[in-house]
Amino acid sequence: MKVKATFLSREKTMRLLNAVVPEAEKELAKAQLESAQTLAGKIKPRAPGPRTGKYQASIQADRLENRPKERSIGGGGLKNQTKDPNATGVFADFIWRFLEFGTVKMAKRPHIFPTYRQERPKIKRKMAAAVRKAVKKAKG
């Protein structure tokens, strides 16, 4: 027997989840921000830079809606366009690209994406735990 897999959009998934567990989106939003802050905190000490620490201090996590004119790290060509109203990101001075990927005259010094890849499983677990927590609250 063949089974056809269907994929739900993020909006439809959240709509269905909120119908069953109203607190799910709040818990998920809290987990997203905490995860982004943890990630930013782990990137800072790995960041290369001059002794002033100005670049390291610029690495911060925040909700995308709070920084509409800034582009988050890894935001690609899109300027923080997402359908997630609670989307978070890590922000830093524009030189992060040059440090991470290097230039013709400077060797690359990756510090952001290796840290993210290392933390990604923990972030996913934290998101799943937030949904589980909301479900347990809803059950009573």
mmCIF file with all atom_site columns, C-alpha atoms in Angstrom:
data_model
loop_
_atom_site.group_PDB
_atom_site.id
_atom_site.type_symbol
_atom_site.label_atom_id
_atom_site.label_alt_id
_atom_site.label_comp_id
_atom_site.label_asym_id
_atom_site.label_entity_id
_atom_site.label_seq_id
_atom_site.pdbx_PDB_ins_code
_atom_site.Cartn_x
_atom_site.Cartn_y
_atom_site.Cartn_z
_atom_site.occupancy
_atom_site.B_iso_or_equiv
_atom_site.pdbx_formal_charge
_atom_site.auth_seq_id
_atom_site.auth_comp_id
_atom_site.auth_asym_id
_atom_site.auth_atom_id
_atom_site.pdbx_PDB_model_num
ATOM 1   C CA . MET A 1 1   ? 0.000  0.000  0.000  1.00 0.00 ? 1   MET A CA 1
ATOM 2   C CA . LYS A 1 2   ? 1.344  3.438  -0.968 1.00 0.00 ? 2   LYS A CA 1
ATOM 3   C CA . VAL A 1 3   ? 1.080  6.301  1.457  1.00 0.00 ? 3   VAL A CA 1
ATOM 4   C CA . LYS A 1 4   ? 1.339  9.827  0.182  1.00 0.00 ? 4   LYS A CA 1
ATOM 5   C CA . ALA A 1 5   ? 3.031  12.184 2.599  1.00 0.00 ? 5   ALA A CA 1
ATOM 6   C CA . THR A 1 6   ? 1.672  15.697 2.852  1.00 0.00 ? 6   THR A CA 1
ATOM 7   C CA . PHE A 1 7   ? 3.462  18.617 4.385  1.00 0.00 ? 7   PHE A CA 1
ATOM 8   C CA . LEU A 1 8   ? 1.667  21.321 6.287  1.00 0.00 ? 8   LEU A CA 1
ATOM 9   C CA . SER A 1 9   ? 2.742  24.924 6.127  1.00 0.00 ? 9   SER A CA 1
ATOM 10  C CA . ARG A 1 10  ? 4.017  26.540 9.291  1.00 0.00 ? 10  ARG A CA 1
ATOM 11  C CA . GLU A 1 11  ? 0.880  28.675 9.566  1.00 0.00 ? 11  GLU A CA 1
ATOM 12  C CA . LYS A 1 12  ? -1.454 25.699 9.244  1.00 0.00 ? 12  LYS A CA 1
ATOM 13  C CA . THR A 1 13  ? 0.588  23.634 11.704 1.00 0.00 ? 13  THR A CA 1
ATOM 14  C CA . MET A 1 14  ? 0.540  26.420 14.299 1.00 0.00 ? 14  MET A CA 1
ATOM 15  C CA . ARG A 1 15  ? -3.176 27.062 13.715 1.00 0.00 ? 15  ARG A CA 1
ATOM 16  C CA . LEU A 1 16  ? -3.939 23.380 14.344 1.00 0.00 ? 16  LEU A CA 1
ATOM 17  C CA . LEU A 1 17  ? -1.655 23.237 17.374 1.00 0.00 ? 17  LEU A CA 1
ATOM 18  C CA . ASN A 1 18  ? -3.125 26.428 18.877 1.00 0.00 ? 18  ASN A CA 1
ATOM 19  C CA . ALA A 1 19  ? -6.636 25.035 18.432 1.00 0.00 ? 19  ALA A CA 1
ATOM 20  C CA . VAL A 1 20  ? -5.672 22.094 20.643 1.00 0.00 ? 20  VAL A CA 1
ATOM 21  C CA . VAL A 1 21  ? -3.090 23.733 22.914 1.00 0.00 ? 21  VAL A CA 1
ATOM 22  C CA . PRO A 1 22  ? -3.603 27.523 23.178 1.00 0.00 ? 22  PRO A CA 1
ATOM 23  C CA . GLU A 1 23  ? -0.413 28.058 25.221 1.00 0.00 ? 23  GLU A CA 1
ATOM 24  C CA . ALA A 1 24  ? 1.852  26.321 22.683 1.00 0.00 ? 24  ALA A CA 1
ATOM 25  C CA . GLU A 1 25  ? 2.826  29.426 20.737 1.00 0.00 ? 25  GLU A CA 1
ATOM 26  C CA . LYS A 1 26  ? 3.659  31.403 23.902 1.00 0.00 ? 26  LYS A CA 1
ATOM 27  C CA . GLU A 1 27  ? 5.883  28.611 25.230 1.00 0.00 ? 27  GLU A CA 1
ATOM 28  C CA . LEU A 1 28  ? 7.513  28.185 21.817 1.00 0.00 ? 28  LEU A CA 1
ATOM 29  C CA . ALA A 1 29  ? 8.184  31.932 21.519 1.00 0.00 ? 29  ALA A CA 1
ATOM 30  C CA . LYS A 1 30  ? 9.846  31.928 24.938 1.00 0.00 ? 30  LYS A CA 1
ATOM 31  C CA . ALA A 1 31  ? 12.004 28.938 23.980 1.00 0.00 ? 31  ALA A CA 1
ATOM 32  C CA . GLN A 1 32  ? 12.992 30.572 20.688 1.00 0.00 ? 32  GLN A CA 1
ATOM 33  C CA . LEU A 1 33  ? 14.228 33.732 22.393 1.00 0.00 ? 33  LEU A CA 1
ATOM 34  C CA . GLU A 1 34  ? 16.059 31.805 25.125 1.00 0.00 ? 34  GLU A CA 1
ATOM 35  C CA . SER A 1 35  ? 17.743 29.614 22.504 1.00 0.00 ? 35  SER A CA 1
ATOM 36  C CA . ALA A 1 36  ? 18.840 32.618 20.472 1.00 0.00 ? 36  ALA A CA 1
ATOM 37  C CA . GLN A 1 37  ? 20.238 34.308 23.579 1.00 0.00 ? 37  GLN A CA 1
ATOM 38  C CA . THR A 1 38  ? 22.117 31.151 24.547 1.00 0.00 ? 38  THR A CA 1
ATOM 39  C CA . LEU A 1 39  ? 23.529 30.865 21.027 1.00 0.00 ? 39  LEU A CA 1
ATOM 40  C CA . ALA A 1 40  ? 24.656 34.507 21.017 1.00 0.00 ? 40  ALA A CA 1
ATOM 41  C CA . GLY A 1 41  ? 26.293 33.955 24.398 1.00 0.00 ? 41  GLY A CA 1
ATOM 42  C CA . LYS A 1 42  ? 28.244 30.982 23.037 1.00 0.00 ? 42  LYS A CA 1
ATOM 43  C CA . ILE A 1 43  ? 29.298 32.803 19.857 1.00 0.00 ? 43  ILE A CA 1
ATOM 44  C CA . LYS A 1 44  ? 30.743 35.822 21.724 1.00 0.00 ? 44  LYS A CA 1
ATOM 45  C CA . PRO A 1 45  ? 33.758 34.103 23.314 1.00 0.00 ? 45  PRO A CA 1
ATOM 46  C CA . ARG A 1 46  ? 34.609 32.336 20.035 1.00 0.00 ? 46  ARG A CA 1
ATOM 47  C CA . ALA A 1 47  ? 34.476 35.567 18.027 1.00 0.00 ? 47  ALA A CA 1
ATOM 48  C CA . PRO A 1 48  ? 37.790 36.847 16.714 1.00 0.00 ? 48  PRO A CA 1
ATOM 49  C CA . GLY A 1 49  ? 38.515 40.492 16.877 1.00 0.00 ? 49  GLY A CA 1
ATOM 50  C CA . PRO A 1 50  ? 40.680 43.297 18.118 1.00 0.00 ? 50  PRO A CA 1
ATOM 51  C CA . ARG A 1 51  ? 41.326 43.794 21.783 1.00 0.00 ? 51  ARG A CA 1
ATOM 52  C CA . THR A 1 52  ? 38.602 46.437 22.066 1.00 0.00 ? 52  THR A CA 1
ATOM 53  C CA . GLY A 1 53  ? 35.864 43.805 22.111 1.00 0.00 ? 53  GLY A CA 1
ATOM 54  C CA . LYS A 1 54  ? 33.521 46.049 20.118 1.00 0.00 ? 54  LYS A CA 1
ATOM 55  C CA . TYR A 1 55  ? 32.623 43.277 17.668 1.00 0.00 ? 55  TYR A CA 1
ATOM 56  C CA . GLN A 1 56  ? 32.055 40.727 20.432 1.00 0.00 ? 56  GLN A CA 1
ATOM 57  C CA . ALA A 1 57  ? 29.779 43.183 22.238 1.00 0.00 ? 57  ALA A CA 1
ATOM 58  C CA . SER A 1 58  ? 27.727 43.663 19.059 1.00 0.00 ? 58  SER A CA 1
ATOM 59  C CA . ILE A 1 59  ? 26.677 39.992 19.007 1.00 0.00 ? 59  ILE A CA 1
ATOM 60  C CA . GLN A 1 60  ? 23.158 39.929 20.440 1.00 0.00 ? 60  GLN A CA 1
ATOM 61  C CA . ALA A 1 61  ? 19.943 37.942 20.122 1.00 0.00 ? 61  ALA A CA 1
ATOM 62  C CA . ASP A 1 62  ? 16.559 39.552 19.657 1.00 0.00 ? 62  ASP A CA 1
ATOM 63  C CA . ARG A 1 63  ? 13.182 39.151 18.004 1.00 0.00 ? 63  ARG A CA 1
ATOM 64  C CA . LEU A 1 64  ? 13.213 40.089 14.324 1.00 0.00 ? 64  LEU A CA 1
ATOM 65  C CA . GLU A 1 65  ? 10.247 42.403 14.802 1.00 0.00 ? 65  GLU A CA 1
ATOM 66  C CA . ASN A 1 66  ? 12.283 44.481 17.283 1.00 0.00 ? 66  ASN A CA 1
ATOM 67  C CA . ARG A 1 67  ? 14.965 45.163 14.645 1.00 0.00 ? 67  ARG A CA 1
ATOM 68  C CA . PRO A 1 68  ? 13.159 45.753 11.355 1.00 0.00 ? 68  PRO A CA 1
ATOM 69  C CA . LYS A 1 69  ? 16.066 47.653 9.767  1.00 0.00 ? 69  LYS A CA 1
ATOM 70  C CA . GLU A 1 70  ? 18.778 45.143 10.670 1.00 0.00 ? 70  GLU A CA 1
ATOM 71  C CA . ARG A 1 71  ? 19.516 41.818 9.016  1.00 0.00 ? 71  ARG A CA 1
ATOM 72  C CA . SER A 1 72  ? 20.089 38.859 11.260 1.00 0.00 ? 72  SER A CA 1
ATOM 73  C CA . ILE A 1 73  ? 23.091 36.595 10.803 1.00 0.00 ? 73  ILE A CA 1
ATOM 74  C CA . GLY A 1 74  ? 22.377 34.029 8.142  1.00 0.00 ? 74  GLY A CA 1
ATOM 75  C CA . GLY A 1 75  ? 19.330 35.977 6.985  1.00 0.00 ? 75  GLY A CA 1
ATOM 76  C CA . GLY A 1 76  ? 20.384 35.527 3.368  1.00 0.00 ? 76  GLY A CA 1
ATOM 77  C CA . GLY A 1 77  ? 19.168 37.954 0.765  1.00 0.00 ? 77  GLY A CA 1
ATOM 78  C CA . LEU A 1 78  ? 15.888 38.467 2.564  1.00 0.00 ? 78  LEU A CA 1
ATOM 79  C CA . LYS A 1 79  ? 15.714 41.230 5.104  1.00 0.00 ? 79  LYS A CA 1
ATOM 80  C CA . ASN A 1 80  ? 14.189 39.284 7.991  1.00 0.00 ? 80  ASN A CA 1
ATOM 81  C CA . GLN A 1 81  ? 11.161 38.170 5.981  1.00 0.00 ? 81  GLN A CA 1
ATOM 82  C CA . THR A 1 82  ? 9.442  35.354 7.798  1.00 0.00 ? 82  THR A CA 1
ATOM 83  C CA . LYS A 1 83  ? 5.905  34.239 8.502  1.00 0.00 ? 83  LYS A CA 1
ATOM 84  C CA . ASP A 1 84  ? 6.775  33.425 12.099 1.00 0.00 ? 84  ASP A CA 1
ATOM 85  C CA . PRO A 1 85  ? 5.583  36.345 14.277 1.00 0.00 ? 85  PRO A CA 1
ATOM 86  C CA . ASN A 1 86  ? 7.916  35.205 17.079 1.00 0.00 ? 86  ASN A CA 1
ATOM 87  C CA . ALA A 1 87  ? 11.007 34.702 14.918 1.00 0.00 ? 87  ALA A CA 1
ATOM 88  C CA . THR A 1 88  ? 14.308 35.432 16.598 1.00 0.00 ? 88  THR A CA 1
ATOM 89  C CA . GLY A 1 89  ? 17.798 35.939 15.293 1.00 0.00 ? 89  GLY A CA 1
ATOM 90  C CA . VAL A 1 90  ? 21.359 36.687 16.238 1.00 0.00 ? 90  VAL A CA 1
ATOM 91  C CA . PHE A 1 91  ? 22.628 40.109 15.195 1.00 0.00 ? 91  PHE A CA 1
ATOM 92  C CA . ALA A 1 92  ? 26.176 41.453 14.892 1.00 0.00 ? 92  ALA A CA 1
ATOM 93  C CA . ASP A 1 93  ? 28.156 44.234 13.210 1.00 0.00 ? 93  ASP A CA 1
ATOM 94  C CA . PHE A 1 94  ? 28.387 43.873 9.440  1.00 0.00 ? 94  PHE A CA 1
ATOM 95  C CA . ILE A 1 95  ? 31.981 42.647 9.681  1.00 0.00 ? 95  ILE A CA 1
ATOM 96  C CA . TRP A 1 96  ? 30.751 39.227 10.822 1.00 0.00 ? 96  TRP A CA 1
ATOM 97  C CA . ARG A 1 97  ? 30.623 38.167 7.148  1.00 0.00 ? 97  ARG A CA 1
ATOM 98  C CA . PHE A 1 98  ? 34.260 39.074 6.547  1.00 0.00 ? 98  PHE A CA 1
ATOM 99  C CA . LEU A 1 99  ? 35.422 37.327 9.693  1.00 0.00 ? 99  LEU A CA 1
ATOM 100 C CA . GLU A 1 100 ? 33.309 34.213 9.099  1.00 0.00 ? 100 GLU A CA 1
ATOM 101 C CA . PHE A 1 101 ? 34.042 33.737 5.397  1.00 0.00 ? 101 PHE A CA 1
ATOM 102 C CA . GLY A 1 102 ? 37.276 35.667 4.935  1.00 0.00 ? 102 GLY A CA 1
ATOM 103 C CA . THR A 1 103 ? 38.267 38.050 2.161  1.00 0.00 ? 103 THR A CA 1
ATOM 104 C CA . VAL A 1 104 ? 40.870 38.074 -0.563 1.00 0.00 ? 104 VAL A CA 1
ATOM 105 C CA . LYS A 1 105 ? 43.386 39.494 1.922  1.00 0.00 ? 105 LYS A CA 1
ATOM 106 C CA . MET A 1 106 ? 42.195 37.827 5.117  1.00 0.00 ? 106 MET A CA 1
ATOM 107 C CA . ALA A 1 107 ? 41.760 34.170 6.015  1.00 0.00 ? 107 ALA A CA 1
ATOM 108 C CA . LYS A 1 108 ? 38.357 33.002 7.183  1.00 0.00 ? 108 LYS A CA 1
ATOM 109 C CA . ARG A 1 109 ? 37.794 32.647 10.895 1.00 0.00 ? 109 ARG A CA 1
ATOM 110 C CA . PRO A 1 110 ? 34.529 30.756 11.287 1.00 0.00 ? 110 PRO A CA 1
ATOM 111 C CA . HIS A 1 111 ? 32.922 31.249 14.665 1.00 0.00 ? 111 HIS A CA 1
ATOM 112 C CA . ILE A 1 112 ? 29.189 31.664 14.047 1.00 0.00 ? 112 ILE A CA 1
ATOM 113 C CA . PHE A 1 113 ? 28.058 28.728 11.938 1.00 0.00 ? 113 PHE A CA 1
ATOM 114 C CA . PRO A 1 114 ? 30.226 26.081 13.653 1.00 0.00 ? 114 PRO A CA 1
ATOM 115 C CA . THR A 1 115 ? 28.717 27.210 16.966 1.00 0.00 ? 115 THR A CA 1
ATOM 116 C CA . TYR A 1 116 ? 25.213 27.093 15.495 1.00 0.00 ? 116 TYR A CA 1
ATOM 117 C CA . ARG A 1 117 ? 25.730 23.603 14.074 1.00 0.00 ? 117 ARG A CA 1
ATOM 118 C CA . GLN A 1 118 ? 26.967 22.469 17.488 1.00 0.00 ? 118 GLN A CA 1
ATOM 119 C CA . GLU A 1 119 ? 23.956 23.997 19.269 1.00 0.00 ? 119 GLU A CA 1
ATOM 120 C CA . ARG A 1 120 ? 21.242 23.070 16.733 1.00 0.00 ? 120 ARG A CA 1
ATOM 121 C CA . PRO A 1 121 ? 20.297 19.715 18.360 1.00 0.00 ? 121 PRO A CA 1
ATOM 122 C CA . LYS A 1 122 ? 19.940 21.438 21.755 1.00 0.00 ? 122 LYS A CA 1
ATOM 123 C CA . ILE A 1 123 ? 17.787 24.170 20.184 1.00 0.00 ? 123 ILE A CA 1
ATOM 124 C CA . LYS A 1 124 ? 15.516 21.585 18.561 1.00 0.00 ? 124 LYS A CA 1
ATOM 125 C CA . ARG A 1 125 ? 15.155 19.723 21.860 1.00 0.00 ? 125 ARG A CA 1
ATOM 126 C CA . LYS A 1 126 ? 14.313 22.961 23.656 1.00 0.00 ? 126 LYS A CA 1
ATOM 127 C CA . MET A 1 127 ? 11.578 23.771 21.095 1.00 0.00 ? 127 MET A CA 1
ATOM 128 C CA . ALA A 1 128 ? 10.072 20.293 21.402 1.00 0.00 ? 128 ALA A CA 1
ATOM 129 C CA . ALA A 1 129 ? 10.203 20.532 25.197 1.00 0.00 ? 129 ALA A CA 1
ATOM 130 C CA . ALA A 1 130 ? 8.347  23.865 25.062 1.00 0.00 ? 130 ALA A CA 1
ATOM 131 C CA . VAL A 1 131 ? 5.524  22.285 23.059 1.00 0.00 ? 131 VAL A CA 1
ATOM 132 C CA . ARG A 1 132 ? 5.436  19.281 25.409 1.00 0.00 ? 132 ARG A CA 1
ATOM 133 C CA . LYS A 1 133 ? 5.247  21.649 28.390 1.00 0.00 ? 133 LYS A CA 1
ATOM 134 C CA . ALA A 1 134 ? 2.293  23.489 26.823 1.00 0.00 ? 134 ALA A CA 1
ATOM 135 C CA . VAL A 1 135 ? 0.535  20.171 26.132 1.00 0.00 ? 135 VAL A CA 1
ATOM 136 C CA . LYS A 1 136 ? 1.033  19.053 29.750 1.00 0.00 ? 136 LYS A CA 1
ATOM 137 C CA . LYS A 1 137 ? -0.419 22.377 30.971 1.00 0.00 ? 137 LYS A CA 1
ATOM 138 C CA . ALA A 1 138 ? -3.426 21.937 28.685 1.00 0.00 ? 138 ALA A CA 1
ATOM 139 C CA . LYS A 1 139 ? -4.031 18.386 29.936 1.00 0.00 ? 139 LYS A CA 1
ATOM 140 C CA . GLY A 1 140 ? -4.354 19.689 33.440 1.00 0.00 ? 140 GLY A CA 1
#
